[in-house]
Coordinates of C-alpha atoms in Angstrom, one line a residue:
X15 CA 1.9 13.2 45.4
X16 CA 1.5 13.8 42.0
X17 CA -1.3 12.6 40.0
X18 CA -1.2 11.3 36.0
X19 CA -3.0 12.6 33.4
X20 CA -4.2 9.4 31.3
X21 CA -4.6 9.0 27.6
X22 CA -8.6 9.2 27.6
X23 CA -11.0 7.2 25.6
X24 CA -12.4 9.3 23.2
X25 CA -14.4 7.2 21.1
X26 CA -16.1 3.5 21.9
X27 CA -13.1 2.4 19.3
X28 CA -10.3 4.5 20.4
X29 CA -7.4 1.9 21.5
X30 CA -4.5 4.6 21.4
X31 CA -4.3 8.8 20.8
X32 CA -1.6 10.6 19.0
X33 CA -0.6 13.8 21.0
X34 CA -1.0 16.8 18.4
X35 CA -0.1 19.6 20.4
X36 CA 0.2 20.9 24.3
X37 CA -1.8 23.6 25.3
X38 CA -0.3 23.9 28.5
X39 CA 3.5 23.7 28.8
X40 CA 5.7 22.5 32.4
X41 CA 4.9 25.1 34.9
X42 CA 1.9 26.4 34.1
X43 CA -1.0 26.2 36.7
X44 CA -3.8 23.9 35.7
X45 CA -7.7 23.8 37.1
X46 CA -9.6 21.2 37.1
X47 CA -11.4 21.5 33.8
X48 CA -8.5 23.1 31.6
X49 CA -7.6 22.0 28.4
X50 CA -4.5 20.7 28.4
X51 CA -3.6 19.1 25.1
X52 CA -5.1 18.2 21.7
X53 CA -5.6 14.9 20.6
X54 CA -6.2 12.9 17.5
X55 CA -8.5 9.3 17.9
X56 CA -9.7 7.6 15.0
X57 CA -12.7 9.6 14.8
X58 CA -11.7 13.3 15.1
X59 CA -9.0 15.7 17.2
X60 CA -10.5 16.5 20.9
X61 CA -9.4 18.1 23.6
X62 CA -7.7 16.2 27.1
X63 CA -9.3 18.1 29.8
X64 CA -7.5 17.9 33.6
X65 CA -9.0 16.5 36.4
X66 CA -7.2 18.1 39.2
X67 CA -6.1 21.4 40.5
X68 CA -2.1 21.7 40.4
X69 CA 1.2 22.4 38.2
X70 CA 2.1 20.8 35.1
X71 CA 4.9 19.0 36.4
X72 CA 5.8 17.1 33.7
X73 CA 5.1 15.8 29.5
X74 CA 5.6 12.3 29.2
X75 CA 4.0 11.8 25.6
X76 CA 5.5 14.6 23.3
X77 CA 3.5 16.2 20.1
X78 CA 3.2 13.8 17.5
X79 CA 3.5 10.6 20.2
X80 CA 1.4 8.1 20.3
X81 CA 0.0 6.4 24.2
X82 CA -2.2 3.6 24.6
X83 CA -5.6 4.7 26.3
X84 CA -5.1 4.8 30.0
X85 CA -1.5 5.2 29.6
X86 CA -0.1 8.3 31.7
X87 CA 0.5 11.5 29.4
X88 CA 1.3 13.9 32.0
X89 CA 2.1 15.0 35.8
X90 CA 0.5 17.2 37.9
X91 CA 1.2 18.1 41.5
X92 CA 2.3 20.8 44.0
X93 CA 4.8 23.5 42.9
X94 CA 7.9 21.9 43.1
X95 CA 7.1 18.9 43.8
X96 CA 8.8 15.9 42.1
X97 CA 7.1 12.8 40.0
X98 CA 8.5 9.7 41.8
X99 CA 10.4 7.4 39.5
X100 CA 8.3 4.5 39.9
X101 CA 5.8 6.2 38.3
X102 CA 7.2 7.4 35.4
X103 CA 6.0 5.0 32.7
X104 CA 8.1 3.7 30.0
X105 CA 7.9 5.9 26.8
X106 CA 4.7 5.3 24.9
X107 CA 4.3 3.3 21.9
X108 CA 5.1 5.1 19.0
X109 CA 3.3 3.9 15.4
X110 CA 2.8 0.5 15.8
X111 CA 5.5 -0.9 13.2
X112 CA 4.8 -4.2 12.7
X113 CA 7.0 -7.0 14.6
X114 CA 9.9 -6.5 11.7
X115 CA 8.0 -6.8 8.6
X116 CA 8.8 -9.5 5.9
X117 CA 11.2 -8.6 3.6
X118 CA 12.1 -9.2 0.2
X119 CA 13.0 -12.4 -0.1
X120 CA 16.9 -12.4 -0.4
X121 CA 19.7 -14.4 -0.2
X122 CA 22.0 -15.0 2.4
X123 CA 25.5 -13.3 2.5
X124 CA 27.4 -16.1 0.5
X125 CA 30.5 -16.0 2.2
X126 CA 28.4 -18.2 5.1
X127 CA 26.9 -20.6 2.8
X128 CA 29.3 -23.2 2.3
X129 CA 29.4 -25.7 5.4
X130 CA 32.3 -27.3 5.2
X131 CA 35.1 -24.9 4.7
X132 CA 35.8 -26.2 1.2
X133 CA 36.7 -23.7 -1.7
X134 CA 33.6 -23.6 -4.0
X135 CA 31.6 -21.1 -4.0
X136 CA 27.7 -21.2 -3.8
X137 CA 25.3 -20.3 -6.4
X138 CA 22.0 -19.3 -4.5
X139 CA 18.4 -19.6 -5.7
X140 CA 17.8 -15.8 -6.3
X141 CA 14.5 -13.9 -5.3
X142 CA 13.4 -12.8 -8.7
X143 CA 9.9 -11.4 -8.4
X144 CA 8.9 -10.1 -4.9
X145 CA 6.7 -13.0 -4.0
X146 CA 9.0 -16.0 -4.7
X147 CA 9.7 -18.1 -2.1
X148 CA 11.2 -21.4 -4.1
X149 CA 12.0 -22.0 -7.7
X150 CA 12.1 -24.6 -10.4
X151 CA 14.9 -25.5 -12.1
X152 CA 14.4 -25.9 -15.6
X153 CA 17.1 -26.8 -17.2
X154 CA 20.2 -26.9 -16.6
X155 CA 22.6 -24.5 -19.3
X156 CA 26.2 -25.7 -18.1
X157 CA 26.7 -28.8 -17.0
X158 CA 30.0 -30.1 -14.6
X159 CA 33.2 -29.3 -15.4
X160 CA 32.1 -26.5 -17.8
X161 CA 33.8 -23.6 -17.4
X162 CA 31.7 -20.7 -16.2
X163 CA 32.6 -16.8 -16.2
X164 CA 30.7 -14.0 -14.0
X165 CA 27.9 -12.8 -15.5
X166 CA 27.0 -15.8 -17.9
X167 CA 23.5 -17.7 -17.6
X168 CA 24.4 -21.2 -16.0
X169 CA 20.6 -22.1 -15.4
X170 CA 17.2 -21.3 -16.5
X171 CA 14.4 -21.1 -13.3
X172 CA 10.6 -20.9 -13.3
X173 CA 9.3 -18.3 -11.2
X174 CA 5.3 -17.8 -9.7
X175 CA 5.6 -15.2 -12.5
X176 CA 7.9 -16.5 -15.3
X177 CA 10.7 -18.2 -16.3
X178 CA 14.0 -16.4 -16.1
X179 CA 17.6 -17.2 -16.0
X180 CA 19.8 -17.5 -13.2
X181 CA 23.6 -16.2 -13.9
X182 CA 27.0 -16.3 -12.4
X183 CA 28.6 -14.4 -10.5
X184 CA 32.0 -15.8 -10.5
X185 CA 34.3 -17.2 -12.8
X186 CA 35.2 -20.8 -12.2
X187 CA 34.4 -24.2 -13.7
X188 CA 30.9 -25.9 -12.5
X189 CA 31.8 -28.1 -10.3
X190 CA 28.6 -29.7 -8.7
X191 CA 24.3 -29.4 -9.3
X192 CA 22.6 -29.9 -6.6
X193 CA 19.4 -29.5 -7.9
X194 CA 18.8 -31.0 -11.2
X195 CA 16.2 -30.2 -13.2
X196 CA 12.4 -30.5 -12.8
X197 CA 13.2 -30.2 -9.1
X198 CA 12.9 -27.0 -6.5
X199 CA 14.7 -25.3 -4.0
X200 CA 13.9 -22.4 -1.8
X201 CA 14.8 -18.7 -2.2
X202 CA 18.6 -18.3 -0.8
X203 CA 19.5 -22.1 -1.4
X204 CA 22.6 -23.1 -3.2
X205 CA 21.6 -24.8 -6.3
X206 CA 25.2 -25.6 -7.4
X207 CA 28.8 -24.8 -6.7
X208 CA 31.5 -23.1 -9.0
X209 CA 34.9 -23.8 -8.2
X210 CA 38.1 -21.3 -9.1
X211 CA 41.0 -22.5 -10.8
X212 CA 41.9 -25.8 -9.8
X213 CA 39.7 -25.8 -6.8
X214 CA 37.1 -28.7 -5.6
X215 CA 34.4 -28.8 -3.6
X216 CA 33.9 -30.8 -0.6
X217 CA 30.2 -30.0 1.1
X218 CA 28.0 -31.9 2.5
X219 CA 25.1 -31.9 0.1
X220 CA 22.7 -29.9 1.4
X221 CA 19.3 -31.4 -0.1
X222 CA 17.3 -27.6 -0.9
X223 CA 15.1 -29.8 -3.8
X224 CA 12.7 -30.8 -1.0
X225 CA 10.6 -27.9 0.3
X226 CA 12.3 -27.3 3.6
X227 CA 10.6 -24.4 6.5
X228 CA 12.1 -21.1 6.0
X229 CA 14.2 -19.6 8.3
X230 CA 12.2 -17.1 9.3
X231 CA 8.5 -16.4 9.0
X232 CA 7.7 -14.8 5.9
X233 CA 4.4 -13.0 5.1
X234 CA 1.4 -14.3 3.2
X235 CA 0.9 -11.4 0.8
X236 CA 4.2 -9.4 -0.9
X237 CA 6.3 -7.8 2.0
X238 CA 4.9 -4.3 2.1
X239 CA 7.9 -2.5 2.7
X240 CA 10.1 -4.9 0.0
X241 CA 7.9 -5.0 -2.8
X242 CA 8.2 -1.5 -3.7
X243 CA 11.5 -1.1 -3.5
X244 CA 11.6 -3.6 -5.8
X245 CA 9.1 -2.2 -8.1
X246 CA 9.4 2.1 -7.5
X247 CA 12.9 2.5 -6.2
X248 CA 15.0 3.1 -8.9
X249 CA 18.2 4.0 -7.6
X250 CA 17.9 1.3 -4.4
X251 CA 20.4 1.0 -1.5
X252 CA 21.1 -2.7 -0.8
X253 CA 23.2 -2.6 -4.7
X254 CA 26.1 -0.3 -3.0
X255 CA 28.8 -2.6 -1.2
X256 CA 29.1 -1.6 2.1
X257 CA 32.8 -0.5 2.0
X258 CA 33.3 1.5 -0.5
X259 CA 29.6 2.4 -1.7
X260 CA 30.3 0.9 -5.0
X261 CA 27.4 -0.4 -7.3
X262 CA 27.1 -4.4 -7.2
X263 CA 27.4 -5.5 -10.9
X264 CA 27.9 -8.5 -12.4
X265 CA 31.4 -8.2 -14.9
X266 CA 28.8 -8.6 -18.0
X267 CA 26.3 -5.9 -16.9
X268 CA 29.4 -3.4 -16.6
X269 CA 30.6 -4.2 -19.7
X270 CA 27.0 -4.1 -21.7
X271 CA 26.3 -0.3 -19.1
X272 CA 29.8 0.7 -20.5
X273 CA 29.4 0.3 -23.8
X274 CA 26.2 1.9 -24.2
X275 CA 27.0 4.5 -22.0
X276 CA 24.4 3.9 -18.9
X277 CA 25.0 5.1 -15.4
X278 CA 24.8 1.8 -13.6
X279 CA 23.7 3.8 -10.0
X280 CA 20.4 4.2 -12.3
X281 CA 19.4 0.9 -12.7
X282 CA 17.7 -1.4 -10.4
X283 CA 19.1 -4.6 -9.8
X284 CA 17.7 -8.1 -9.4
X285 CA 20.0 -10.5 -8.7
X286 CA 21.4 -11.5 -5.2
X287 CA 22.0 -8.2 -2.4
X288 CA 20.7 -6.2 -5.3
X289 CA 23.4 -7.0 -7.8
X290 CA 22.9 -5.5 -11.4
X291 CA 23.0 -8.2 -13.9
X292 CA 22.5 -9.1 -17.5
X293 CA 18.6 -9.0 -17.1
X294 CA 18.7 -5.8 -15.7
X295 CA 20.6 -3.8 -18.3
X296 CA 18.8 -4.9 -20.9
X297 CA 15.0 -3.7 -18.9
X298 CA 16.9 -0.5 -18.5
X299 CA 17.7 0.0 -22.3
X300 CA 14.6 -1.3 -23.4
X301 CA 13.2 1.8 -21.4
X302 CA 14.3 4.2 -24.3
X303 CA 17.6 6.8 -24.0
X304 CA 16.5 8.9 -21.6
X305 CA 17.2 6.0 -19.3
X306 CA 20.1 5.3 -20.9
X307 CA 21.7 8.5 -21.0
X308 CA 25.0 8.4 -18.8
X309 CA 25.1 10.4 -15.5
X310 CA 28.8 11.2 -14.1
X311 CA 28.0 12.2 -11.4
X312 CA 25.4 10.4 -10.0
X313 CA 26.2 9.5 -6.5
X314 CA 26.2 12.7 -5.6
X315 CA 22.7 12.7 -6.4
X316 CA 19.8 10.9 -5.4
X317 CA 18.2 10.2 -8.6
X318 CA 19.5 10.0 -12.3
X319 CA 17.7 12.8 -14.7
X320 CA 15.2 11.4 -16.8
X321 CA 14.0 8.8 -13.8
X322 CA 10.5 8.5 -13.1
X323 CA 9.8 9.6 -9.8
X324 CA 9.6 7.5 -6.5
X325 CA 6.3 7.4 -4.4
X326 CA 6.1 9.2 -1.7
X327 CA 6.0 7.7 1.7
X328 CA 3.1 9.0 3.9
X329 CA 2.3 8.5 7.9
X330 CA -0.9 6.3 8.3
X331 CA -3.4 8.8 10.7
X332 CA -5.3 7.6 13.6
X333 CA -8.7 7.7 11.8
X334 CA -6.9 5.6 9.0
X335 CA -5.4 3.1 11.0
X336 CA -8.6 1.8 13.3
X337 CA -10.7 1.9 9.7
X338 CA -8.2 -0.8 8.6
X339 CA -8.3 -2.7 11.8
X340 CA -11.7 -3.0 11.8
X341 CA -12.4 -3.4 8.3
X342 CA -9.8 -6.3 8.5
X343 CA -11.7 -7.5 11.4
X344 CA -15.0 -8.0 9.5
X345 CA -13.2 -9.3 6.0
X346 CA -9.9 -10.4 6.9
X347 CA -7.1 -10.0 4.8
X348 CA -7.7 -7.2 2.6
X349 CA -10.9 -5.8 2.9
X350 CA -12.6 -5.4 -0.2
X351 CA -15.6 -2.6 -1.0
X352 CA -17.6 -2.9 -4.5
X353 CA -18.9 0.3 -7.0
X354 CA -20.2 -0.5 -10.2
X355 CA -21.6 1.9 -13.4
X356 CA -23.1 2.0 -16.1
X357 CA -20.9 3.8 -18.9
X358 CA -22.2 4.6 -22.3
X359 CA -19.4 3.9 -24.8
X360 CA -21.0 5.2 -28.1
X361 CA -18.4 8.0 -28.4
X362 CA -15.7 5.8 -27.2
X363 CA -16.1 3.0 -30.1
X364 CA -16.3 5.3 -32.9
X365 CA -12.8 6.0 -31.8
X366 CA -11.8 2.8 -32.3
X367 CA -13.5 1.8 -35.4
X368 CA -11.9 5.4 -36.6
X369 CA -9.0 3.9 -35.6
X370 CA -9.5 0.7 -37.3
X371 CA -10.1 2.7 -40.5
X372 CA -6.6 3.8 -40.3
X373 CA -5.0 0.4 -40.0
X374 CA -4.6 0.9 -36.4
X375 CA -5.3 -2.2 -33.6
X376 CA -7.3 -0.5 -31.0
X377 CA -9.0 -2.3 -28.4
X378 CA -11.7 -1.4 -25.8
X379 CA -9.3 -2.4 -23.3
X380 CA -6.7 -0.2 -24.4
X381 CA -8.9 3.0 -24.2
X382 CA -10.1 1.6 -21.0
X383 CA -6.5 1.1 -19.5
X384 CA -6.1 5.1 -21.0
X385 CA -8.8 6.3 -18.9
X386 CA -8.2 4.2 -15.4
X387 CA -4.4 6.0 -16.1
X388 CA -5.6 9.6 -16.4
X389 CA -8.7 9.5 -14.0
X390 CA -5.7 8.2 -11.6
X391 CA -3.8 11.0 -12.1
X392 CA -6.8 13.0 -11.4
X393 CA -7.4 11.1 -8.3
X394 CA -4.6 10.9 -6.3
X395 CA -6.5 9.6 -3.0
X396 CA -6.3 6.5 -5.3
X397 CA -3.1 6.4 -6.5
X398 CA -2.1 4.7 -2.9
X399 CA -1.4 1.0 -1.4
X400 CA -0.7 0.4 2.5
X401 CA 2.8 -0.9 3.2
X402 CA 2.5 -1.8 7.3
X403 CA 2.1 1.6 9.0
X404 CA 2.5 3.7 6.3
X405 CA 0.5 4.7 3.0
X406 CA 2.8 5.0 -0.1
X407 CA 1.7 8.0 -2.2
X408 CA 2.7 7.1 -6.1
X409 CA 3.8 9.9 -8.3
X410 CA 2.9 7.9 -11.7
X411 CA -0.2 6.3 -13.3
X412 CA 1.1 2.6 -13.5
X413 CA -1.7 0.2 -15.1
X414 CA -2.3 -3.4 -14.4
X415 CA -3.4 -5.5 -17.0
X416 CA -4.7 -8.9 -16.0
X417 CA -3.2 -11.7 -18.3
X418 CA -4.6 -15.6 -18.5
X419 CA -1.9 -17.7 -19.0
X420 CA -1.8 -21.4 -18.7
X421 CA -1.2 -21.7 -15.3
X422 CA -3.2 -18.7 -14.0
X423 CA -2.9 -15.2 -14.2
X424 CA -0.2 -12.9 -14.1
X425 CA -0.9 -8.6 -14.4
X426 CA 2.0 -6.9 -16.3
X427 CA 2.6 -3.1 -16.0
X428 CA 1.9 -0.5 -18.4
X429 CA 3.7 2.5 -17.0
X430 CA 3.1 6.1 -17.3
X431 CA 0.1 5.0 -18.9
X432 CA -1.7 8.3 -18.5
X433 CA 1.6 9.5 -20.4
X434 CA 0.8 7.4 -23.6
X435 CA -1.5 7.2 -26.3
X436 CA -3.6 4.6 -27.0
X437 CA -1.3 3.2 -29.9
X438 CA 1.5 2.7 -28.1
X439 CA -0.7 1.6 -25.0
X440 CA -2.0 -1.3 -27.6
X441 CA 1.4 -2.4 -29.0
X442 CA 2.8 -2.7 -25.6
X443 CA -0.2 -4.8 -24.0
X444 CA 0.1 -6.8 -26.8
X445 CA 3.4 -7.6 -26.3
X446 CA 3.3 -7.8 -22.8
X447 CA 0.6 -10.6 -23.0
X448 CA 2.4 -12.1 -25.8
X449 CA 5.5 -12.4 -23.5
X450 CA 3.5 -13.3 -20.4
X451 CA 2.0 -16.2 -21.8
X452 CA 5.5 -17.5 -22.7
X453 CA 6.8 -16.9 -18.9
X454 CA 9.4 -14.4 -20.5
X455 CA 8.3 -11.5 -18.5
X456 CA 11.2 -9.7 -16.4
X457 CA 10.4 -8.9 -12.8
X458 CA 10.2 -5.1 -13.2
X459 CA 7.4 -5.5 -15.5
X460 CA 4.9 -7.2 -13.4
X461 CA 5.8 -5.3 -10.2
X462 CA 4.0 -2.0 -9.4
X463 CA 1.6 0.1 -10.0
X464 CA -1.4 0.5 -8.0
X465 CA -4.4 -0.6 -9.8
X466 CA -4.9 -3.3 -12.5
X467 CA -7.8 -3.6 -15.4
X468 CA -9.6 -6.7 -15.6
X469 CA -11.2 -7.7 -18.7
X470 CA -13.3 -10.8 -19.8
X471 CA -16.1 -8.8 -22.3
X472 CA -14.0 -11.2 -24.4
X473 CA -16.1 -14.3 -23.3
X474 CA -19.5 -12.3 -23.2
X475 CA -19.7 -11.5 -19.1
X476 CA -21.9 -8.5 -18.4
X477 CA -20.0 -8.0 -15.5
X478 CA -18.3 -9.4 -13.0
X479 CA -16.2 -8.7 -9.6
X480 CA -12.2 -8.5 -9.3
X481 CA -10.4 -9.7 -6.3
X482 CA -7.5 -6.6 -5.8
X483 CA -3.8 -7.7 -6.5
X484 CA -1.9 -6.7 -3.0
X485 CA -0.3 -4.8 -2.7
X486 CA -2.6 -2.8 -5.4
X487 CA -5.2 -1.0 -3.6
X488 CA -7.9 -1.3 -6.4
X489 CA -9.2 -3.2 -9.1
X490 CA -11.0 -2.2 -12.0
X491 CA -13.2 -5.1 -13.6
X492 CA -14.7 -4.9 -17.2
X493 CA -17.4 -6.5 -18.8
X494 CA -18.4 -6.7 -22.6
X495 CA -19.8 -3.8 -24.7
X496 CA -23.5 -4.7 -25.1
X497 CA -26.4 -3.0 -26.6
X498 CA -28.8 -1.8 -23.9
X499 CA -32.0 0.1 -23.4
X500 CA -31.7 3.2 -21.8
X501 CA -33.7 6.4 -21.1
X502 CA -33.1 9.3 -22.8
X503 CA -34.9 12.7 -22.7
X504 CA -38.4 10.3 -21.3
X505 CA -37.5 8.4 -24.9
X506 CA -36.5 5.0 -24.9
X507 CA -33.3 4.7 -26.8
X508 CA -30.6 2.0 -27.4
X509 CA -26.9 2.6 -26.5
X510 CA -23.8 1.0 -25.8
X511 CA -23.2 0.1 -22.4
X512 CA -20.5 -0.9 -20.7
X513 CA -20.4 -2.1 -17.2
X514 CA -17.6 -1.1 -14.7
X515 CA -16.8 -2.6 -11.3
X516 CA -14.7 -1.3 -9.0
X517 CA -13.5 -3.2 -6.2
X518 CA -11.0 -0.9 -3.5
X519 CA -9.2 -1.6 -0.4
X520 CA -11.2 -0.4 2.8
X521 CA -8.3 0.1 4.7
X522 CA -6.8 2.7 2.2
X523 CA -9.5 3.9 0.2
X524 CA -13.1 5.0 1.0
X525 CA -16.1 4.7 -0.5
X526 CA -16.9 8.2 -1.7
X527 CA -12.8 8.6 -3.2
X528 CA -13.9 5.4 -5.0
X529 CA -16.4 6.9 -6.1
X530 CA -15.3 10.0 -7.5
X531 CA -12.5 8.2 -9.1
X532 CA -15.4 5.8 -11.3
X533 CA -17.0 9.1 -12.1
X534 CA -14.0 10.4 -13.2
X535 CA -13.4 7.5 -14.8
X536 CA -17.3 7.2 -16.5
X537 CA -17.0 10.8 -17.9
X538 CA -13.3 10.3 -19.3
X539 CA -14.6 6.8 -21.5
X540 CA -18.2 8.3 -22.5
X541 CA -16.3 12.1 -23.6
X542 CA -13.0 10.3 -24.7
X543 CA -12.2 13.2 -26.3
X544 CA -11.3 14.4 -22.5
X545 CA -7.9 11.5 -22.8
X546 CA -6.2 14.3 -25.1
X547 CA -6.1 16.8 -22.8

């Protein structure tokens, strides 16, 4: 009868093995004792030795497989001899994908949303930042019986993030609010309905206002597959209509993309099934002409010219995977690790008080958020978050900035940051705070990125510790420049530190990466110099 080779525990922690390679193939003879196959735990790549004396009658895991420990990999047996069926498991578990991981929140197809079969047509409460799961209504901009064309703002809705307008996406006259202002509704509700040229509406009002249990589970934290798609994908497919691979776009957003010649497969869109709208266009022109700059033929490409490019999408190993089970084990959620320095920032503020003498605004933070870019560009272990099964690998140094607004906090993006020098990183965090703290922030500028600077010198903290923004896999936390004594040479000397924090996501991130990147980091601010180059 033939006998199974099992999956082996390896190591104490070892809970499944990924099959690198055979080195035995079907056919061969095999003694007890012979290495038959490579395998990769969670601590290192070891050899599966067999047990009995026989042919290899059969490979049930291939190369690159995973199998639970104890699960059968292989055959062996008697020349010729066959493996029953009973006992040919069922094929082993590959990567353990997450039981279908949240997604964006979306709305539904709105050809199902009315109930009753009458002719108005829905206006849904869009998803616009990648953790909204309900929004505010404002105000209202139309009110009944106004008439409404495709593309035009009807309604103006607070976000988690900030307060945007929702538009139309059909002509028609507005023929019922259902949720007035002041009052909620979830993510994929009908707010109103538009009806066309001399239709009504008969529904049954559907009562979204009150905060009703979603249809499905949704995640905690920001889907990690959705949100960056949202944020990196720049050329997404959910815009394309499924017939004819046409780019969703409202009438408006075609009209502003015609006239100033941009390539609407370019630009990501926010509104409902990843429709380009008004918002959208005018993020994508605000992003300089490279952006704008009209590409013909464009769907037979995969990205315009002039896009920044999309993360990469790498396969979470073994080793990686158990370290984030059981660092989520001992600190659920995302497990957080600390590294803090000391950096000397003599050299660093005569660079901004040169830069003061020229009439130019240049903060500390800005020639911190400088260095985090370029010692992430050095460091591209960092440069990472975990979406479910998978690490995403980001091609760009995209800066956090942590913002306190009113209600809380809210981290726009500085992108390219390692790209841009610290005059332009200074008017743009200026007016990225500016516009923060009025809720007027656009989606695609608070998505992204992989690491955000946190800075309250301001108030006189030495130093503090940063809770990471998921899906970011690192936070940099900043205290205030102080005078300090320090050792110098066996002289006691006074210079201006600065203390530095780092706090990093176990699961992605170890401790010695983090800490290359902070000394990366410590020699960029104390030799700034080094940011030119």
């Amino acid at each position: 009868m033939a006998k199974p080779i099992q999956m082996p525990a390896l190591s104490p922690t070892m809970k499944e093995g990924k099959l690198v390679k055979w080195l035995k193939k079907v056919g061969d003879k095999v003694s007890s004792g012979d290495a038959i196959a490579e395998v990769e735990t969670d601590k290192s790549n070891l050899e599966v030795e067999a047990y009995d004396d026989g042919v290899l009658l059969q490979i049930v895991v291939a190369e690159g497989d995973l199998a639970q420990v104890g699960a059968p990999i292989a055959y062996v047996g008697e020349k010729g001899e066959k493996v029953e069926a009973g006992s040919k498991p069922a094929a082993p578990a590959k990567a353990e994908a997450p039981a279908q991981p949240a997604e964006a929140p979306k709305a539904p197809a709105p050809a199902a949303a009315p109930a009753s079969g009458g002719d108005g047509i829905p206006v849904l409460m869009p998803a616009l930042s990648p953790t909204m799961k309900e929004g505010k209504v404002v105000k209202w901009l139309k009110k009944v019986g106004d008439k409404i064309s495709s593309g035009e703002a009807i309604a103006e809705v607070e976000t988690d993030k900030s307060n945007l307008e929702v538009e139309a996406y059909d002509d028609g006259t507005l023929a019922k609010i259902l949720v007035d202002a002041d009052q909620t509704a979830q993510v994929g509700a009908p707010i109103a309905y538009i009806a066309g040229k001399g239709g009504k509406v008969s529904v049954a009002a559907p009562a979204p206002a009150a905060p009703s249990a979603p249809a499905a589970p949704k995640a905690a934290a920001p889907s990690p597959a959705a949100a960056p798609q949202k944020s990196e994908a720049p050329a997404a497919a959910p815009r394309q209509a499924s017939g004819e691979g046409r780019v969703r776009a409202s009438p408006l957003a075609r009209k502003m993309a015609s006239s100033q010649g941009l390539d609407l497969a370019a630009v990501h869109g926010s509104g409902p099934l990843g429709r380009v709208v008004k918002r959208d266009i005018e993020a994508a022109l605000a992003q300089g002409p490279a952006a704008a700059k009209k590409a013909p033929e464009a769907a037979a490409r995969p990205a315009a010219p002039g896009s920044r490019p999309a993360p990469k999408t790498l396969p979470i190993s073994t080793m990686r995977k158990v370290i984030a089970q059981r660092m989520s084990e001992v600190k659920p959620g995302v497990p957080h690790f600390y590294l803090t320095v000391d950096v000397e920032m003599d050299a660093a503020m005569k660079i901004r008080e040169e830069a003061k003498a020229l009439e130019s605004k240049v903060s500390v933070n800005d020639i911190v958020v400088k260095a985090v870019a370029v010692a992430l560009r050095r460091s591209p272990k960092m440069n990472v978050s975990l979406q479910g099964n998978t690490i995403l690998q980001f091609a760009t140094a995209d800066v956090g900035i942590a913002v306190a607004i009113e209600d809380g906090l809210i981290t726009p993006i500085i992108k390219d940051a390692d790209q841009k020098g610290l005059q332009a990183i200074s008017t743009e965090a200026r007016e990225l705070a500016e516009r923060a703290r009025k809720k007027a922030l656009k989606p695609d500028e608070y998505t992204g990125g992989s690491i955000t600077v946190s800075n309250l010198g301001m108030y006189g903290i030495d130093q503090f510790v940063a809770v990471i923004n998921p899906p970011q896999a690192a936070i940099i936390a900043v205290g205030a420049v102080a005078d300090k004594a320090v050792v110098r040479d066996g002289q006691i000397t006074v210079r201006k530190i600065l203390t530095v924090t780092l706090s990093g996501d176990h699961r992605v991130i170890d401790g010695a990466t983090g800490a290359e990147y902070l000394r990366e980091l410590k020699n960029l601010l104390e030799h700034p110099m080094r940011l030119l180059f």
